[in-house]
Amino acid sequence: MDLGAITKYSALHAKPNGLILQYGTAGFRTKAEHLDHVMFRMGLLAVLRSKQTKSTIGVMVTASHNPEEDNGVKLVDPLGEMLAPSWEEHATCLANAEEQDMQRVLIDISEKEAVNLQQDAFVVIGRDTRPSSEKLSQSVIDGVTVLGGQFHDYGLLTTPQLHYMVYCRNTGGRYGKATIEGYYQKLSKAFVELTKQASCSGDEYRSLKVDCANGIGALKLREMEHYFSQGLSVQLFNDGSKGKLNHLCGADFVKSHQKPPQGMEIKSNERCCSFDGDADRIVYYYHDADGHFHLIDGDKIATLISSFLKELLVEIGESLNIGVVQTAYANGSSTRYLEEVMKVPVYCTKTGVKHLHHKAQEFDIGVYFEANGHGTALFSTAVEMKIKQSAEQLEDKKRKAAKMLENIIDLFNQAAGDAISDMLVIEAILALKGLTVQQWDALYTDLPNRQLKVQVADRRVISTTNAERQAVTPPGLQEAINDLVKKYKLSRAFVRPSGTEDVVRVYAEADSQESADHLAHEVSLAVFQLAGGIGERPQPGF
């Protein structure tokens, strides 16, 4: 490690005074002008992680669904998964180190993690379409090269595409070719093969309106669409030609505002979907004949996918271990439908996609989606082998079902939640089952719900257990919530501290919107009184 060169280069990427950042589920995120030093240092860290794991590591420059003036960075571990928790701590420590402490911190990390500094290192880099991303990518490259790492800069990619590249490179091409064409061809081939099995009744020529959040998804979908156009026609909106990234559009906007994005005209019962800025989230929606807006969020996506997988497994006679992983925010109706109607087991984890991903890996087939539309299905290697063998050995009807399952495995970007991959899976399932968007929506009716937040002096007074569904502290809060929940039908409520600010998030659902609103307000008052609320007391009315 040439400490002199690191010190010299680091001075060119100096840390602003007093800036403290925390590496979380989304990596680092803040205003783009504050990130130059972080990018350089994450280039250094990626080299150390690559040397330690003897694998290719990814660095993605993006701030996902944040406003255009923000940016961020996240590291991708060898199998396309998120960075290991102990390395998240190293990332935070390195990003916040003062210039004079940089050498010591790098040596500490190397010693703690037993990094062989003579080991070769390889890092792949991708970026989104933000104006700041190209320059910040160059800062990552500076960090990689000063530590003697090799790199490949893929340039503009969706976040899931970078995860895919890392996974491909570390599995010797078994998962796919580590090129953008390899990604397009793998997914499109599986999609076209699948949709050939659909009967020609109903919606023969399928079309879909896609809001691309003025982000990277538009660019990549446009490059890809001719690969799958025989099975699906996509109409792109908010494609980046005008309008700001994520502004009044994108999955996050549609989900939180419960209305269509700006710049998209919707006729009744037209199927529409929205990506977020880096194309790792997707939500669907439509207008009914009366012009009412209907959102189909991650819960309904997980239900459609897991139900279809279960049907295929029953068809081929395979009793594999399938599970759906949700968070406390999943609508109670989705949980009931999966467990009672589809007989698919459901498990709950803490909020945050890394917790869902980790739990999903425990099953032969694990399906997870956050309500915001970030998710995927994971298939164990043993299952992939078993399904491929079944597709060759079974008699006709069963072989067809096994072949469909094999195509679905190929369609999913198992390395990460991927809006493009998820969109193709959903479109294929709707075609195969002959479902309209309204019929999909009608599988179950969401319970009315309300989310609020309460300002508190210190969010750490709230601690939770049971996947954040029960409050442990402060004393008396959970008992108060239990008493309030008893007053309403089909109701539940929970509270959890924000990960980033001194607020407590409140979630409530019940049999009517009025009841859900009342319950949320009463729980907010209990939080305010028992957990050190500050400012104005929560008021009723929404």
XYZ file of C-alpha atoms in Angstrom, residues 108-496:
389
model
C -6.899 -0.771 10.683
C -9.410 -2.129 8.161
C -6.718 -4.196 6.426
C -5.547 -5.699 9.719
C -9.046 -6.322 11.145
C -10.173 -8.074 7.964
C -6.840 -9.871 7.321
C -6.582 -8.340 3.839
C -3.693 -9.690 1.773
C -2.455 -6.462 0.191
C -0.492 -8.445 -2.447
C -3.758 -9.975 -3.760
C -5.070 -8.625 -7.104
C -8.229 -6.501 -6.984
C -10.927 -5.872 -9.583
C -13.761 -3.340 -9.299
C -16.647 -2.648 -11.698
C -18.350 0.734 -11.708
C -21.757 1.949 -12.908
C -23.622 5.237 -12.671
C -27.095 6.726 -13.184
C -28.029 9.714 -15.360
C -27.644 12.497 -12.763
C -25.545 15.452 -14.007
C -23.100 14.848 -11.119
C -22.620 11.102 -11.657
C -19.874 11.090 -14.294
C -17.495 13.286 -12.284
C -18.205 11.332 -9.081
C -17.516 8.050 -10.923
C -14.101 9.432 -11.846
C -13.417 10.033 -8.144
C -14.186 6.339 -7.476
C -11.752 5.374 -10.262
C -9.056 7.577 -8.667
C -9.506 5.651 -5.412
C -9.344 2.263 -7.154
C -6.214 3.072 -9.177
C -4.208 4.663 -6.334
C -4.459 1.347 -4.426
C -3.377 -0.585 -7.531
C -6.806 -2.058 -8.309
C -7.931 -2.931 -11.855
C -11.368 -1.681 -12.920
C -13.982 -1.770 -15.643
C -16.232 1.277 -15.995
C -19.602 0.217 -17.427
C -20.746 3.845 -17.579
C -24.529 4.279 -17.554
C -26.331 1.318 -15.949
C -29.374 0.711 -13.794
C -28.408 -0.313 -10.258
C -29.685 -3.907 -10.767
C -27.648 -4.205 -13.978
C -24.463 -3.496 -12.009
C -25.493 -6.144 -9.443
C -25.969 -8.539 -12.391
C -22.490 -7.750 -13.794
C -20.842 -8.449 -10.418
C -22.728 -11.753 -10.024
C -21.839 -12.873 -13.576
C -18.135 -12.094 -13.136
C -17.932 -13.962 -9.828
C -19.714 -17.100 -11.075
C -17.476 -17.530 -14.132
C -20.312 -16.714 -16.546
C -22.576 -19.497 -15.164
C -25.231 -16.917 -14.299
C -24.889 -15.046 -17.611
C -22.570 -12.876 -19.695
C -21.235 -9.813 -17.854
C -22.192 -7.424 -20.666
C -25.232 -5.244 -21.238
C -26.122 -7.390 -24.291
C -25.765 -10.498 -22.121
C -28.295 -9.006 -19.671
C -30.736 -8.028 -22.446
C -30.476 -11.404 -24.193
C -30.831 -13.540 -21.061
C -33.977 -11.774 -19.822
C -35.588 -11.310 -23.248
C -35.042 -14.909 -24.366
C -36.728 -16.215 -21.200
C -39.594 -13.713 -21.580
C -40.256 -14.542 -25.251
C -40.132 -18.311 -24.550
C -42.586 -17.906 -21.676
C -45.099 -15.735 -23.488
C -45.169 -18.177 -26.428
C -46.971 -20.546 -24.032
C -49.822 -18.038 -23.487
C -53.116 -18.825 -25.223
C -54.055 -16.288 -27.869
C -57.425 -15.450 -26.325
C -57.976 -12.045 -24.707
C -55.316 -9.375 -25.013
C -53.339 -10.743 -27.975
C -51.085 -7.766 -28.558
C -50.014 -6.684 -25.121
C -48.996 -3.105 -24.459
C -47.818 -1.322 -21.327
C -47.262 2.324 -20.444
C -44.014 2.815 -18.497
C -43.101 5.916 -16.481
C -39.289 5.911 -16.323
C -38.929 8.713 -13.716
C -36.727 10.677 -16.190
C -33.976 8.245 -15.213
C -31.641 5.528 -16.459
C -34.533 3.045 -16.884
C -35.709 4.886 -20.028
C -32.312 4.640 -21.676
C -31.907 0.935 -20.932
C -35.489 -0.058 -21.739
C -35.214 1.713 -25.101
C -32.024 -0.221 -25.881
C -33.682 -3.466 -24.819
C -37.203 -3.253 -26.234
C -36.439 -4.683 -29.693
C -35.221 -7.893 -27.996
C -38.697 -8.658 -26.578
C -41.019 -6.596 -28.813
C -42.783 -9.685 -30.233
C -44.235 -10.354 -26.773
C -44.813 -6.850 -25.433
C -45.041 -3.278 -26.676
C -43.833 -0.644 -24.202
C -44.697 3.047 -24.421
C -42.175 5.141 -22.481
C -43.084 8.317 -20.574
C -40.857 10.645 -18.537
C -37.953 9.339 -20.593
C -35.469 12.048 -19.620
C -35.879 14.120 -22.798
C -37.488 16.835 -20.664
C -38.313 17.076 -16.971
C -36.168 16.447 -13.899
C -35.242 13.072 -12.476
C -37.900 11.765 -10.034
C -39.765 15.109 -10.109
C -43.556 14.521 -9.988
C -42.985 11.052 -11.449
C -41.482 7.667 -10.629
C -42.480 4.778 -8.362
C -41.910 6.669 -5.117
C -44.089 9.609 -6.226
C -46.914 7.347 -7.441
C -46.861 5.219 -4.271
C -46.750 8.114 -1.793
C -49.189 10.427 -3.616
C -51.549 7.652 -4.779
C -51.893 9.239 -8.213
C -50.381 8.850 -11.701
C -47.152 10.640 -12.635
C -47.174 13.931 -14.463
C -46.836 13.595 -18.215
C -48.846 10.377 -18.663
C -52.423 10.274 -19.972
C -54.234 7.126 -18.838
C -57.365 5.694 -20.460
C -59.606 3.493 -18.351
C -58.207 0.031 -17.554
C -54.871 0.648 -19.310
C -51.976 -1.157 -17.639
C -49.309 1.281 -16.428
C -46.198 1.008 -14.289
C -43.540 3.312 -12.831
C -39.836 2.723 -12.194
C -37.778 4.782 -9.768
C -34.700 6.801 -10.790
C -32.245 3.872 -10.863
C -34.823 1.234 -11.928
C -34.751 -1.037 -8.881
C -38.396 -0.432 -7.863
C -41.642 -0.910 -9.761
C -45.318 -0.282 -8.996
C -48.327 -0.863 -11.284
C -51.571 1.128 -11.478
C -54.646 1.875 -13.602
C -57.780 4.015 -13.762
C -61.114 2.181 -13.574
C -64.113 3.041 -15.776
C -65.156 5.750 -13.265
C -61.727 7.376 -13.419
C -60.655 6.190 -9.959
C -56.934 5.516 -9.469
C -55.874 2.017 -8.340
C -52.319 1.314 -7.121
C -50.880 -2.203 -7.332
C -47.917 -2.129 -4.958
C -45.187 -4.562 -3.930
C -47.577 -6.672 -1.809
C -49.802 -7.448 -4.821
C -46.739 -8.058 -7.001
C -45.391 -10.590 -4.464
C -48.816 -12.244 -4.291
C -49.101 -12.624 -8.089
C -45.582 -14.043 -8.435
C -45.593 -16.416 -5.444
C -49.075 -17.742 -6.295
C -47.960 -18.528 -9.846
C -44.763 -20.227 -8.666
C -46.797 -22.332 -6.205
C -49.179 -23.394 -9.027
C -46.257 -24.490 -11.224
C -44.698 -26.477 -8.366
C -48.013 -28.263 -7.719
C -48.310 -28.993 -11.463
C -44.903 -30.699 -11.652
C -45.323 -32.408 -8.268
C -42.346 -30.748 -6.592
C -42.709 -30.083 -2.861
C -40.147 -27.322 -2.559
C -39.840 -24.992 0.385
C -41.389 -21.689 -0.814
C -41.794 -18.619 1.407
C -42.865 -14.989 1.040
C -41.009 -12.416 3.123
C -42.752 -9.166 4.118
C -42.222 -6.281 6.533
C -44.657 -4.935 9.106
C -45.837 -2.431 6.447
C -47.308 -5.185 4.258
C -51.085 -4.877 4.092
C -52.868 -7.378 6.364
C -55.104 -8.472 3.474
C -52.086 -9.637 1.454
C -50.781 -11.703 4.370
C -54.203 -13.293 4.917
C -54.668 -14.059 1.193
C -51.257 -15.726 0.899
C -51.583 -17.793 4.068
C -55.288 -18.720 3.954
C -56.129 -18.851 0.233
C -52.824 -19.696 -1.473
C -51.401 -21.688 1.483
C -48.032 -19.986 1.029
C -46.145 -19.359 4.291
C -45.359 -15.705 5.085
C -42.469 -14.434 7.227
C -41.920 -10.937 8.571
C -38.570 -9.148 8.937
C -37.377 -5.706 9.948
C -37.816 -2.921 7.395
C -34.990 -2.648 4.854
C -34.373 -4.704 1.739
C -31.195 -6.330 3.114
C -33.251 -7.980 5.908
C -35.808 -9.300 3.389
C -33.103 -10.573 1.020
C -31.268 -12.381 3.812
C -34.459 -14.126 5.017
C -35.508 -15.076 1.463
C -32.198 -16.917 1.014
C -33.301 -19.439 3.669
C -35.884 -21.026 1.310
C -35.674 -23.154 -1.830
C -37.704 -20.328 -3.385
C -37.953 -17.027 -1.499
C -40.097 -14.146 -2.778
C -39.831 -10.694 -1.228
C -41.182 -7.275 -2.118
C -41.366 -4.176 -0.001
C -44.649 -2.315 -0.418
C -42.658 0.360 -2.339
C -42.048 -2.138 -5.168
C -38.450 -3.196 -4.440
C -38.099 -6.955 -4.595
C -37.380 -10.186 -6.449
C -37.573 -13.979 -6.188
C -34.534 -16.013 -5.148
C -33.974 -19.639 -6.196
C -31.354 -21.824 -4.547
C -28.759 -23.443 -6.832
C -30.121 -26.889 -5.923
C -33.606 -25.818 -7.058
C -32.271 -24.498 -10.377
C -30.585 -27.887 -11.049
C -33.705 -29.806 -10.027
C -36.009 -27.737 -12.261
C -33.650 -28.057 -15.275
C -33.629 -31.856 -14.831
C -37.434 -31.919 -14.468
C -37.806 -29.912 -17.700
C -35.936 -32.701 -19.538
C -37.358 -35.803 -17.847
C -41.066 -35.268 -17.087
C -43.973 -36.226 -19.332
C -45.562 -33.610 -21.600
C -47.800 -31.423 -19.399
C -45.454 -31.522 -16.425
C -42.470 -30.840 -18.659
C -44.196 -27.724 -19.995
C -44.734 -26.427 -16.433
C -41.101 -27.211 -15.506
C -39.893 -25.387 -18.635
C -41.986 -22.351 -17.646
C -40.443 -22.425 -14.178
C -36.971 -22.640 -15.732
C -37.734 -19.542 -17.848
C -38.982 -17.656 -14.791
C -35.741 -18.465 -12.948
C -33.809 -17.015 -15.914
C -36.061 -13.953 -16.017
C -35.425 -12.866 -12.459
C -32.357 -10.801 -11.693
C -31.727 -12.744 -8.499
C -28.852 -10.504 -7.526
C -31.176 -7.607 -6.706
C -34.641 -6.132 -7.034
C -34.840 -5.079 -10.701
C -37.721 -3.060 -12.184
C -37.077 -4.303 -15.768
C -36.796 -7.942 -14.738
C -39.856 -7.707 -12.450
C -41.878 -5.991 -15.205
C -41.154 -8.836 -17.657
C -42.035 -11.496 -15.060
C -45.337 -9.742 -14.239
C -46.240 -9.281 -17.914
C -45.484 -12.936 -18.645
C -47.603 -14.179 -15.710
C -50.549 -11.931 -16.636
C -50.364 -13.246 -20.228
C -50.084 -16.895 -19.159
C -52.978 -16.637 -16.705
C -55.071 -14.459 -19.045
C -55.507 -11.847 -16.303
C -56.412 -8.218 -16.866
C -54.961 -5.586 -14.561
C -58.363 -5.266 -12.817
C -58.591 -9.022 -12.215
C -55.096 -8.988 -10.707
C -56.065 -6.068 -8.474
C -59.203 -7.937 -7.372
C -57.300 -10.946 -5.935
C -57.838 -9.270 -2.564
C -58.856 -5.808 -1.315
C -56.315 -3.853 0.702
C -57.362 -2.863 4.206
C -57.539 0.936 4.564
C -54.405 2.245 6.275
C -52.690 5.419 7.395
C -49.046 6.308 8.015
C -48.052 9.260 10.207
C -44.905 10.504 11.879
C -44.399 12.085 15.295
C -41.478 14.367 16.143
C -39.623 13.333 19.309
C -36.612 14.694 21.174
C -34.698 11.414 20.760
C -35.884 8.542 18.551
C -33.700 6.096 20.506
C -36.257 6.025 23.346
C -38.274 3.694 21.069
C -36.976 0.142 20.756
C -38.875 -2.679 19.063
C -38.994 -6.463 18.745
C -40.869 -9.065 16.657
C -39.747 -7.565 13.286
C -40.584 -4.050 14.541
C -44.219 -4.950 15.226
C -44.024 -4.463 19.024
C -42.543 -1.646 21.074
C -40.318 -2.721 23.985
C -39.615 0.802 25.238
C -40.737 3.254 26.495
C -42.701 1.417 29.219
C -46.466 1.400 28.711
C -46.436 2.294 24.995
C -47.160 -1.188 23.634
C -49.926 -1.691 26.227
C -51.490 1.623 25.098
C -51.312 0.519 21.426
C -52.899 -2.857 22.292
C -55.826 -1.129 24.057
C -56.386 1.242 21.103
C -56.287 -1.577 18.514
C -59.045 -3.440 20.410
C -61.492 -0.588 19.668
C -61.511 -1.236 15.876
C -62.333 -4.154 13.558
C -59.600 -5.924 11.495
C -57.138 -3.492 13.001
C -53.460 -3.446 13.864
C -50.902 -0.711 14.521
C -47.197 -0.446 15.191
C -44.566 2.244 15.711
C -40.872 2.303 14.811
